[in-house]
Structures are given as structure tokens and as C-alpha cells.
Amino acid sequence: NAGVTQTPKFQVLKTGQSMTLQCAQDMNHEYMSWYRQDPGMGLRLIHYSVGAGITDQGEVPNGYNVSRSTTEDFPLRLLSAAPSQTSVYFCATSFGGPQETQYFGPGTRLLVL
Amino acid sequence: GEDVEQSLFLSVREGDSSVINCTYTDSSSTYLYWYKQEPGAGLQLLTYIFSNMDMKQDQRLTVLLNKKDKHLSLRIADTQTGDSAIYFCAESTDKLIFGTGTRLQVFP
């Protein structure tokens, strides 16, 4: 039982490059979400999903896409990376929704040059 | 809109009590949470309080909720060096909104 896993742990991109941050969970959780963490700003919600096939926008969705084709996986895509997307990205999951205990992955540290 | 605010830093001596404060704006929040983040790691749930409660105690942790003022606090009794971390409060409605985080530093 791995819990919530995120890959890669660390990534450097050049402006304009694309990449996908992976998030996987083996807890059969319906609710999955992506946050970015920036100094002095806490965690901000990017996108979330209440189940396979359903996604919705959070506070800061611009520049990011998500999909949820399976219960287990919730990838976050950056289509054209910008320096403003330099951040630490966390995936979080819960069984039923935002009102339940969130289980966080270890994070992906992204640097965009 | 939703906004959760915390002070950025708190420094306490080992053995003293720590009090971390949080204010929120959404009165329809059902649960309010405290999460702890240790260096290089994700967040872990410490404790939570349901919005119809005033206080919750869990070992060294005491959560106080003042709904009128939309103020939440976390008191850590007998603070230890292992308590050094960033503490986030969060409110849940249809989404989970986190505060900016308070970095707690415990010195001997």
C-alpha cells in the first residue's frame, strides 16, 4: 500500500516546454486535487476531481490541465511552462471530498527557467 | 470570497506553550483543520474541529473556535523541538482552502 505517490520529485524546465506531473493513489479515493505551494502564499488549489471522468477548476487553474480517466491517477499537465509556475506541487486525495482528511503526496519541486 | 490568514512566524522556547492563530472568512465552513508540514514533506492532518464545536482537545493539542469572530487557534502544550514545522489551517466548504502557513521554530 503505497498511499499517494508523485513523480518526478524534482524537475527543471525551460520556458515553453511541456510536462506532466504524475499523481497516483492506491487507496480507492474518489477525491483528488492538485495544489501549488509558494512562499508566503500557502497552498492554492489548482484543479480537483470528485471521481473518474469529472474534473473542476480551483483557485489558480490557468496554465494547467488535468484529466481523470481512472480512479487511481490524476495527472497535471503544463502545456507551455512559464517561470511563474516555479513552485512545489502537491497532490492530495480523500475518500469522499474536501471535508475529509486529505492525504498528501511528497510533492514535486518544479523550476522553470 | 474565501480567504484564510495566518501569521507567518512564531518562535517559542522548548517546554512553553505555542499558540498559532488563524482567521477565515467563509461562515459556511463545515470543518476547520490544522495540518503540519515538516521540511521536504507533504502535509499531514493534525486535528480538526466541526463548525458547531467551540473546543477540541487531543493530547497536547487544543483547538479553539470562535465562530462569531471567525477565529481558529491551535495551542500546543509543552512544545518540543520536534514540533518545529509549518502549520496550516484550512476551511472546507465545497473546496478545501488553506491558510498561508505559520512557521513554528522551537529553541532550547
PDB file of C-alpha atoms in Angstrom:
ATOM      1  CA  ASN A   1       0.000   0.000   0.000  1.00  0.00           C
ATOM      2  CA  ALA A   2       1.974   2.984  -1.305  1.00  0.00           C
ATOM      3  CA  GLY A   3      -0.571   5.683  -0.418  1.00  0.00           C
ATOM      4  CA  VAL A   4      -0.156   8.771  -2.601  1.00  0.00           C
ATOM      5  CA  THR A   5       2.831   8.834  -4.928  1.00  0.00           C
ATOM      6  CA  GLN A   6       4.079  11.692  -7.075  1.00  0.00           C
ATOM      7  CA  THR A   7       6.647  11.679  -9.854  1.00  0.00           C
ATOM      8  CA  PRO A   8       9.054  13.204 -10.560  1.00  0.00           C
ATOM      9  CA  LYS A   9      10.410  14.544  -7.253  1.00  0.00           C
ATOM     10  CA  PHE A  10      12.234  17.352  -8.974  1.00  0.00           C
ATOM     11  CA  GLN A  11      12.161  18.803 -12.493  1.00  0.00           C
ATOM     12  CA  VAL A  12      13.840  21.661 -14.341  1.00  0.00           C
ATOM     13  CA  LEU A  13      12.123  23.011 -17.459  1.00  0.00           C
ATOM     14  CA  LYS A  14      12.828  25.760 -19.931  1.00  0.00           C
ATOM     15  CA  THR A  15      10.154  28.325 -20.646  1.00  0.00           C
ATOM     16  CA  GLY A  16       7.715  26.969 -23.216  1.00  0.00           C
ATOM     17  CA  GLN A  17       8.380  23.293 -22.542  1.00  0.00           C
ATOM     18  CA  SER A  18       5.562  20.971 -21.586  1.00  0.00           C
ATOM     19  CA  MET A  19       5.455  18.275 -18.978  1.00  0.00           C
ATOM     20  CA  THR A  20       3.114  16.106 -16.941  1.00  0.00           C
ATOM     21  CA  LEU A  21       3.274  15.719 -13.186  1.00  0.00           C
ATOM     22  CA  GLN A  22       2.018  12.322 -12.132  1.00  0.00           C
ATOM     23  CA  CYS A  23      -0.100  11.523  -9.101  1.00  0.00           C
ATOM     24  CA  ALA A  24      -1.285   8.031  -8.225  1.00  0.00           C
ATOM     25  CA  GLN A  25      -3.097   6.591  -5.224  1.00  0.00           C
ATOM     26  CA  ASP A  26      -3.964   3.043  -4.236  1.00  0.00           C
ATOM     27  CA  MET A  27      -6.499   3.861  -1.517  1.00  0.00           C
ATOM     28  CA  ASN A  28      -9.554   3.854  -3.780  1.00  0.00           C
ATOM     29  CA  HIS A  29     -10.142   7.531  -3.018  1.00  0.00           C
ATOM     30  CA  GLU A  30     -12.685   9.356  -5.108  1.00  0.00           C
ATOM     31  CA  TYR A  31     -11.500  12.905  -4.424  1.00  0.00           C
ATOM     32  CA  MET A  32      -8.141  14.038  -5.801  1.00  0.00           C
ATOM     33  CA  SER A  33      -6.690  17.514  -6.032  1.00  0.00           C
ATOM     34  CA  TRP A  34      -3.604  19.460  -7.021  1.00  0.00           C
ATOM     35  CA  TYR A  35      -2.112  22.336  -5.030  1.00  0.00           C
ATOM     36  CA  ARG A  36       0.852  24.557  -5.561  1.00  0.00           C
ATOM     37  CA  GLN A  37       2.831  25.876  -2.641  1.00  0.00           C
ATOM     38  CA  ASP A  38       4.634  29.185  -2.861  1.00  0.00           C
ATOM     39  CA  PRO A  39       6.460  31.066  -0.085  1.00  0.00           C
ATOM     40  CA  GLY A  40       4.144  33.346   1.891  1.00  0.00           C
ATOM     41  CA  MET A  41       1.088  32.182  -0.063  1.00  0.00           C
ATOM     42  CA  GLY A  42       0.367  28.790   1.425  1.00  0.00           C
ATOM     43  CA  LEU A  43      -1.283  26.156  -0.711  1.00  0.00           C
ATOM     44  CA  ARG A  44      -3.505  27.181  -3.568  1.00  0.00           C
ATOM     45  CA  LEU A  45      -5.896  24.788  -5.265  1.00  0.00           C
ATOM     46  CA  ILE A  46      -5.255  24.310  -8.981  1.00  0.00           C
ATOM     47  CA  HIS A  47      -7.727  21.621 -10.052  1.00  0.00           C
ATOM     48  CA  TYR A  48      -9.692  18.891  -8.367  1.00  0.00           C
ATOM     49  CA  SER A  49     -11.706  15.819  -9.226  1.00  0.00           C
ATOM     50  CA  VAL A  50     -14.593  14.190  -7.374  1.00  0.00           C
ATOM     51  CA  GLY A  51     -14.321  10.963  -9.333  1.00  0.00           C
ATOM     52  CA  ALA A  52     -13.220   9.360 -12.578  1.00  0.00           C
ATOM     53  CA  GLY A  53     -14.294  11.420 -15.556  1.00  0.00           C
ATOM     54  CA  ILE A  54     -15.047  14.551 -13.505  1.00  0.00           C
ATOM     55  CA  THR A  55     -12.704  17.491 -13.022  1.00  0.00           C
ATOM     56  CA  ASP A  56     -13.161  21.099 -11.964  1.00  0.00           C
ATOM     57  CA  GLN A  57     -11.112  24.241 -11.534  1.00  0.00           C
ATOM     58  CA  GLY A  58      -9.716  25.556  -8.291  1.00  0.00           C
ATOM     59  CA  GLU A  59      -8.318  28.975  -7.425  1.00  0.00           C
ATOM     60  CA  VAL A  60      -5.414  29.094  -9.890  1.00  0.00           C
ATOM     61  CA  PRO A  61      -6.202  26.843 -12.890  1.00  0.00           C
ATOM     62  CA  ASN A  62      -4.677  28.943 -15.686  1.00  0.00           C
ATOM     63  CA  GLY A  63      -1.774  27.245 -17.445  1.00  0.00           C
ATOM     64  CA  TYR A  64      -2.683  23.787 -16.160  1.00  0.00           C
ATOM     65  CA  ASN A  65      -4.804  20.942 -17.499  1.00  0.00           C
ATOM     66  CA  VAL A  66      -5.976  17.789 -15.758  1.00  0.00           C
ATOM     67  CA  SER A  67      -7.822  14.608 -16.641  1.00  0.00           C
ATOM     68  CA  ARG A  68      -9.164  11.736 -14.571  1.00  0.00           C
ATOM     69  CA  SER A  69      -9.603   8.645 -16.702  1.00  0.00           C
ATOM     70  CA  THR A  70      -9.158   6.243 -13.764  1.00  0.00           C
ATOM     71  CA  THR A  71      -9.806   6.404 -10.022  1.00  0.00           C
ATOM     72  CA  GLU A  72      -6.110   5.891  -9.296  1.00  0.00           C
ATOM     73  CA  ASP A  73      -4.441   8.558 -11.446  1.00  0.00           C
ATOM     74  CA  PHE A  74      -4.756  12.326 -11.673  1.00  0.00           C
ATOM     75  CA  PRO A  75      -2.025  13.829 -13.885  1.00  0.00           C
ATOM     76  CA  LEU A  76      -1.384  17.563 -14.030  1.00  0.00           C
ATOM     77  CA  ARG A  77      -0.197  18.943 -17.373  1.00  0.00           C
ATOM     78  CA  LEU A  78       1.709  22.110 -18.065  1.00  0.00           C
ATOM     79  CA  LEU A  79       1.325  22.779 -21.784  1.00  0.00           C
ATOM     80  CA  SER A  80       3.788  25.684 -22.019  1.00  0.00           C
ATOM     81  CA  ALA A  81       5.747  26.238 -18.837  1.00  0.00           C
ATOM     82  CA  ALA A  82       6.367  29.757 -17.547  1.00  0.00           C
ATOM     83  CA  PRO A  83       8.732  30.961 -14.784  1.00  0.00           C
ATOM     84  CA  SER A  84       5.640  31.886 -12.722  1.00  0.00           C
ATOM     85  CA  GLN A  85       4.919  28.164 -12.492  1.00  0.00           C
ATOM     86  CA  THR A  86       8.089  27.549 -10.493  1.00  0.00           C
ATOM     87  CA  SER A  87       6.681  26.046  -7.321  1.00  0.00           C
ATOM     88  CA  VAL A  88       6.239  22.915  -5.270  1.00  0.00           C
ATOM     89  CA  TYR A  89       3.243  20.881  -6.389  1.00  0.00           C
ATOM     90  CA  PHE A  90       1.293  18.619  -4.081  1.00  0.00           C
ATOM     91  CA  CYS A  91      -1.325  16.065  -4.926  1.00  0.00           C
ATOM     92  CA  ALA A  92      -3.877  15.281  -2.212  1.00  0.00           C
ATOM     93  CA  THR A  93      -6.612  12.659  -2.026  1.00  0.00           C
ATOM     94  CA  SER A  94      -9.502  11.745   0.216  1.00  0.00           C
ATOM     95  CA  PHE A  95     -12.235   9.149   0.225  1.00  0.00           C
ATOM     96  CA  GLY A  96     -15.257  11.393  -0.077  1.00  0.00           C
ATOM     97  CA  GLY A  97     -14.333  15.022  -0.612  1.00  0.00           C
ATOM     98  CA  PRO A  98     -12.683  18.187   0.739  1.00  0.00           C
ATOM     99  CA  GLN A  99     -14.376  17.808   4.131  1.00  0.00           C
ATOM    100  CA  GLU A 100     -12.499  14.589   4.828  1.00  0.00           C
ATOM    101  CA  THR A 101      -8.906  14.013   5.837  1.00  0.00           C
ATOM    102  CA  GLN A 102      -6.607  14.781   2.948  1.00  0.00           C
ATOM    103  CA  TYR A 103      -3.634  12.517   2.275  1.00  0.00           C
ATOM    104  CA  PHE A 104      -0.783  14.347   0.623  1.00  0.00           C
ATOM    105  CA  GLY A 105       1.910  13.077  -1.691  1.00  0.00           C
ATOM    106  CA  PRO A 106       5.559  14.025  -1.076  1.00  0.00           C
ATOM    107  CA  GLY A 107       5.491  16.817  -3.646  1.00  0.00           C
ATOM    108  CA  THR A 108       7.177  17.693  -6.938  1.00  0.00           C
ATOM    109  CA  ARG A 109       9.573  20.621  -6.964  1.00  0.00           C
ATOM    110  CA  LEU A 110       9.456  22.373 -10.348  1.00  0.00           C
ATOM    111  CA  LEU A 111      11.878  25.014 -11.564  1.00  0.00           C
ATOM    112  CA  VAL A 112      11.100  26.837 -14.818  1.00  0.00           C
ATOM    113  CA  LEU A 113      13.994  28.805 -16.288  1.00  0.00           C
TER     114      LEU A 113
ATOM    115  CA  GLY B   1     -14.519  35.292  -1.334  1.00  0.00           C
ATOM    116  CA  GLU B   2     -12.726  32.662   0.655  1.00  0.00           C
ATOM    117  CA  ASP B   3      -9.616  33.776   2.490  1.00  0.00           C
ATOM    118  CA  VAL B   4      -7.701  32.157   5.319  1.00  0.00           C
ATOM    119  CA  GLU B   5      -4.986  34.156   7.048  1.00  0.00           C
ATOM    120  CA  GLN B   6      -2.234  33.274   9.483  1.00  0.00           C
ATOM    121  CA  SER B   7       0.822  35.000  10.854  1.00  0.00           C
ATOM    122  CA  LEU B   8       3.982  33.812   9.128  1.00  0.00           C
ATOM    123  CA  PHE B   9       6.320  33.058  12.045  1.00  0.00           C
ATOM    124  CA  LEU B  10       6.235  32.002  15.675  1.00  0.00           C
ATOM    125  CA  SER B  11       9.244  31.322  17.858  1.00  0.00           C
ATOM    126  CA  VAL B  12       8.929  29.641  21.283  1.00  0.00           C
ATOM    127  CA  ARG B  13      11.177  28.120  23.894  1.00  0.00           C
ATOM    128  CA  GLU B  14      11.103  24.366  24.407  1.00  0.00           C
ATOM    129  CA  GLY B  15       8.616  23.456  27.136  1.00  0.00           C
ATOM    130  CA  ASP B  16       6.480  26.566  26.660  1.00  0.00           C
ATOM    131  CA  SER B  17       3.051  26.590  25.019  1.00  0.00           C
ATOM    132  CA  SER B  18       2.635  27.670  21.405  1.00  0.00           C
ATOM    133  CA  VAL B  19      -0.491  29.345  20.103  1.00  0.00           C
ATOM    134  CA  ILE B  20      -0.999  29.580  16.363  1.00  0.00           C
ATOM    135  CA  ASN B  21      -3.864  31.745  15.153  1.00  0.00           C
ATOM    136  CA  CYS B  22      -5.962  31.714  12.012  1.00  0.00           C
ATOM    137  CA  THR B  23      -8.827  33.797  10.665  1.00  0.00           C
ATOM    138  CA  TYR B  24     -11.188  32.709   7.941  1.00  0.00           C
ATOM    139  CA  THR B  25     -13.986  34.374   6.026  1.00  0.00           C
ATOM    140  CA  ASP B  26     -16.461  31.717   4.934  1.00  0.00           C
ATOM    141  CA  SER B  27     -19.073  31.262   7.658  1.00  0.00           C
ATOM    142  CA  SER B  28     -20.493  28.198   5.872  1.00  0.00           C
ATOM    143  CA  SER B  29     -17.333  26.158   6.534  1.00  0.00           C
ATOM    144  CA  THR B  30     -18.298  22.761   7.898  1.00  0.00           C
ATOM    145  CA  TYR B  31     -14.923  21.658   9.184  1.00  0.00           C
ATOM    146  CA  LEU B  32     -11.764  23.516  10.085  1.00  0.00           C
ATOM    147  CA  TYR B  33      -8.427  21.762  10.083  1.00  0.00           C
ATOM    148  CA  TRP B  34      -4.871  22.021  11.250  1.00  0.00           C
ATOM    149  CA  TYR B  35      -2.200  20.405   9.107  1.00  0.00           C
ATOM    150  CA  LYS B  36       1.521  20.091   9.845  1.00  0.00           C
ATOM    151  CA  GLN B  37       4.267  20.175   7.228  1.00  0.00           C
ATOM    152  CA  GLU B  38       7.760  19.051   8.108  1.00  0.00           C
ATOM    153  CA  PRO B  39      10.697  20.072   5.872  1.00  0.00           C
ATOM    154  CA  GLY B  40      10.657  18.451   2.450  1.00  0.00           C
ATOM    155  CA  ALA B  41       7.395  16.616   3.075  1.00  0.00           C
ATOM    156  CA  GLY B  42       3.721  16.895   2.284  1.00  0.00           C
ATOM    157  CA  LEU B  43       1.092  17.971   4.793  1.00  0.00           C
ATOM    158  CA  GLN B  44      -0.280  15.704   7.478  1.00  0.00           C
ATOM    159  CA  LEU B  45      -3.546  16.203   9.301  1.00  0.00           C
ATOM    160  CA  LEU B  46      -3.010  17.109  12.959  1.00  0.00           C
ATOM    161  CA  THR B  47      -6.546  17.680  14.127  1.00  0.00           C
ATOM    162  CA  TYR B  48      -9.846  19.156  13.051  1.00  0.00           C
ATOM    163  CA  ILE B  49     -12.944  20.685  14.573  1.00  0.00           C
ATOM    164  CA  PHE B  50     -16.513  20.619  13.410  1.00  0.00           C
ATOM    165  CA  SER B  51     -18.025  24.055  12.957  1.00  0.00           C
ATOM    166  CA  ASN B  52     -20.622  23.591  15.728  1.00  0.00           C
ATOM    167  CA  MET B  53     -17.942  22.980  18.354  1.00  0.00           C
ATOM    168  CA  ASP B  54     -16.077  25.571  20.429  1.00  0.00           C
ATOM    169  CA  MET B  55     -13.146  23.494  21.581  1.00  0.00           C
ATOM    170  CA  LYS B  56     -11.459  20.210  20.940  1.00  0.00           C
ATOM    171  CA  GLN B  57      -8.597  18.702  22.915  1.00  0.00           C
ATOM    172  CA  ASP B  58      -6.331  15.955  21.637  1.00  0.00           C
ATOM    173  CA  GLN B  59      -3.384  15.158  23.929  1.00  0.00           C
ATOM    174  CA  ARG B  60      -1.058  18.192  23.746  1.00  0.00           C
ATOM    175  CA  LEU B  61      -3.225  19.932  21.146  1.00  0.00           C
ATOM    176  CA  THR B  62      -6.154  22.220  21.911  1.00  0.00           C
ATOM    177  CA  VAL B  63      -8.232  23.772  19.143  1.00  0.00           C
ATOM    178  CA  LEU B  64     -10.432  26.771  19.914  1.00  0.00           C
ATOM    179  CA  LEU B  65     -13.070  28.034  17.507  1.00  0.00           C
ATOM    180  CA  ASN B  66     -14.766  31.414  17.763  1.00  0.00           C
ATOM    181  CA  LYS B  67     -17.405  31.369  15.056  1.00  0.00           C
ATOM    182  CA  LYS B  68     -18.567  34.910  15.725  1.00  0.00           C
ATOM    183  CA  ASP B  69     -15.111  36.307  15.010  1.00  0.00           C
ATOM    184  CA  LYS B  70     -14.228  33.540  12.513  1.00  0.00           C
ATOM    185  CA  HIS B  71     -11.098  32.830  14.510  1.00  0.00           C
ATOM    186  CA  LEU B  72      -9.404  29.479  14.967  1.00  0.00           C
ATOM    187  CA  SER B  73      -6.413  28.742  17.160  1.00  0.00           C
ATOM    188  CA  LEU B  74      -4.138  25.789  17.827  1.00  0.00           C
ATOM    189  CA  ARG B  75      -2.417  25.531  21.187  1.00  0.00           C
ATOM    190  CA  ILE B  76       0.465  23.102  21.575  1.00  0.00           C
ATOM    191  CA  ALA B  77       1.296  22.415  25.201  1.00  0.00           C
ATOM    192  CA  ASP B  78       4.871  21.609  26.288  1.00  0.00           C
ATOM    193  CA  THR B  79       6.262  22.435  22.849  1.00  0.00           C
ATOM    194  CA  GLN B  80       9.147  20.210  21.765  1.00  0.00           C
ATOM    195  CA  THR B  81      11.844  20.675  19.117  1.00  0.00           C
ATOM    196  CA  GLY B  82      10.062  18.005  17.066  1.00  0.00           C
ATOM    197  CA  ASP B  83       7.115  20.376  16.801  1.00  0.00           C
ATOM    198  CA  SER B  84       9.184  22.716  14.617  1.00  0.00           C
ATOM    199  CA  ALA B  85       7.326  22.781  11.290  1.00  0.00           C
ATOM    200  CA  ILE B  86       4.911  24.823   9.242  1.00  0.00           C
ATOM    201  CA  TYR B  87       1.317  24.701  10.463  1.00  0.00           C
ATOM    202  CA  PHE B  88      -1.576  25.314   8.103  1.00  0.00           C
ATOM    203  CA  CYS B  89      -5.162  25.944   8.993  1.00  0.00           C
ATOM    204  CA  ALA B  90      -7.778  25.116   6.390  1.00  0.00           C
ATOM    205  CA  GLU B  91     -11.507  25.520   5.964  1.00  0.00           C
ATOM    206  CA  SER B  92     -13.765  23.276   3.939  1.00  0.00           C
ATOM    207  CA  THR B  93     -16.919  24.134   2.089  1.00  0.00           C
ATOM    208  CA  ASP B  94     -17.118  22.648  -1.378  1.00  0.00           C
ATOM    209  CA  LYS B  95     -13.342  23.042  -1.570  1.00  0.00           C
ATOM    210  CA  LEU B  96     -10.511  22.955   0.924  1.00  0.00           C
ATOM    211  CA  ILE B  97      -8.869  26.362   1.314  1.00  0.00           C
ATOM    212  CA  PHE B  98      -5.554  26.623   3.134  1.00  0.00           C
ATOM    213  CA  GLY B  99      -4.045  29.494   5.011  1.00  0.00           C
ATOM    214  CA  THR B 100      -0.607  30.871   4.300  1.00  0.00           C
ATOM    215  CA  GLY B 101       1.030  28.708   6.967  1.00  0.00           C
ATOM    216  CA  THR B 102       2.815  29.608  10.219  1.00  0.00           C
ATOM    217  CA  ARG B 103       6.418  28.533  10.638  1.00  0.00           C
ATOM    218  CA  LEU B 104       6.942  27.432  14.230  1.00  0.00           C
ATOM    219  CA  GLN B 105      10.520  27.459  15.480  1.00  0.00           C
ATOM    220  CA  VAL B 106      11.259  25.863  18.838  1.00  0.00           C
ATOM    221  CA  PHE B 107      14.546  26.751  20.504  1.00  0.00           C
ATOM    222  CA  PRO B 108      16.161  25.076  23.519  1.00  0.00           C
TER     223      PRO B 108
END
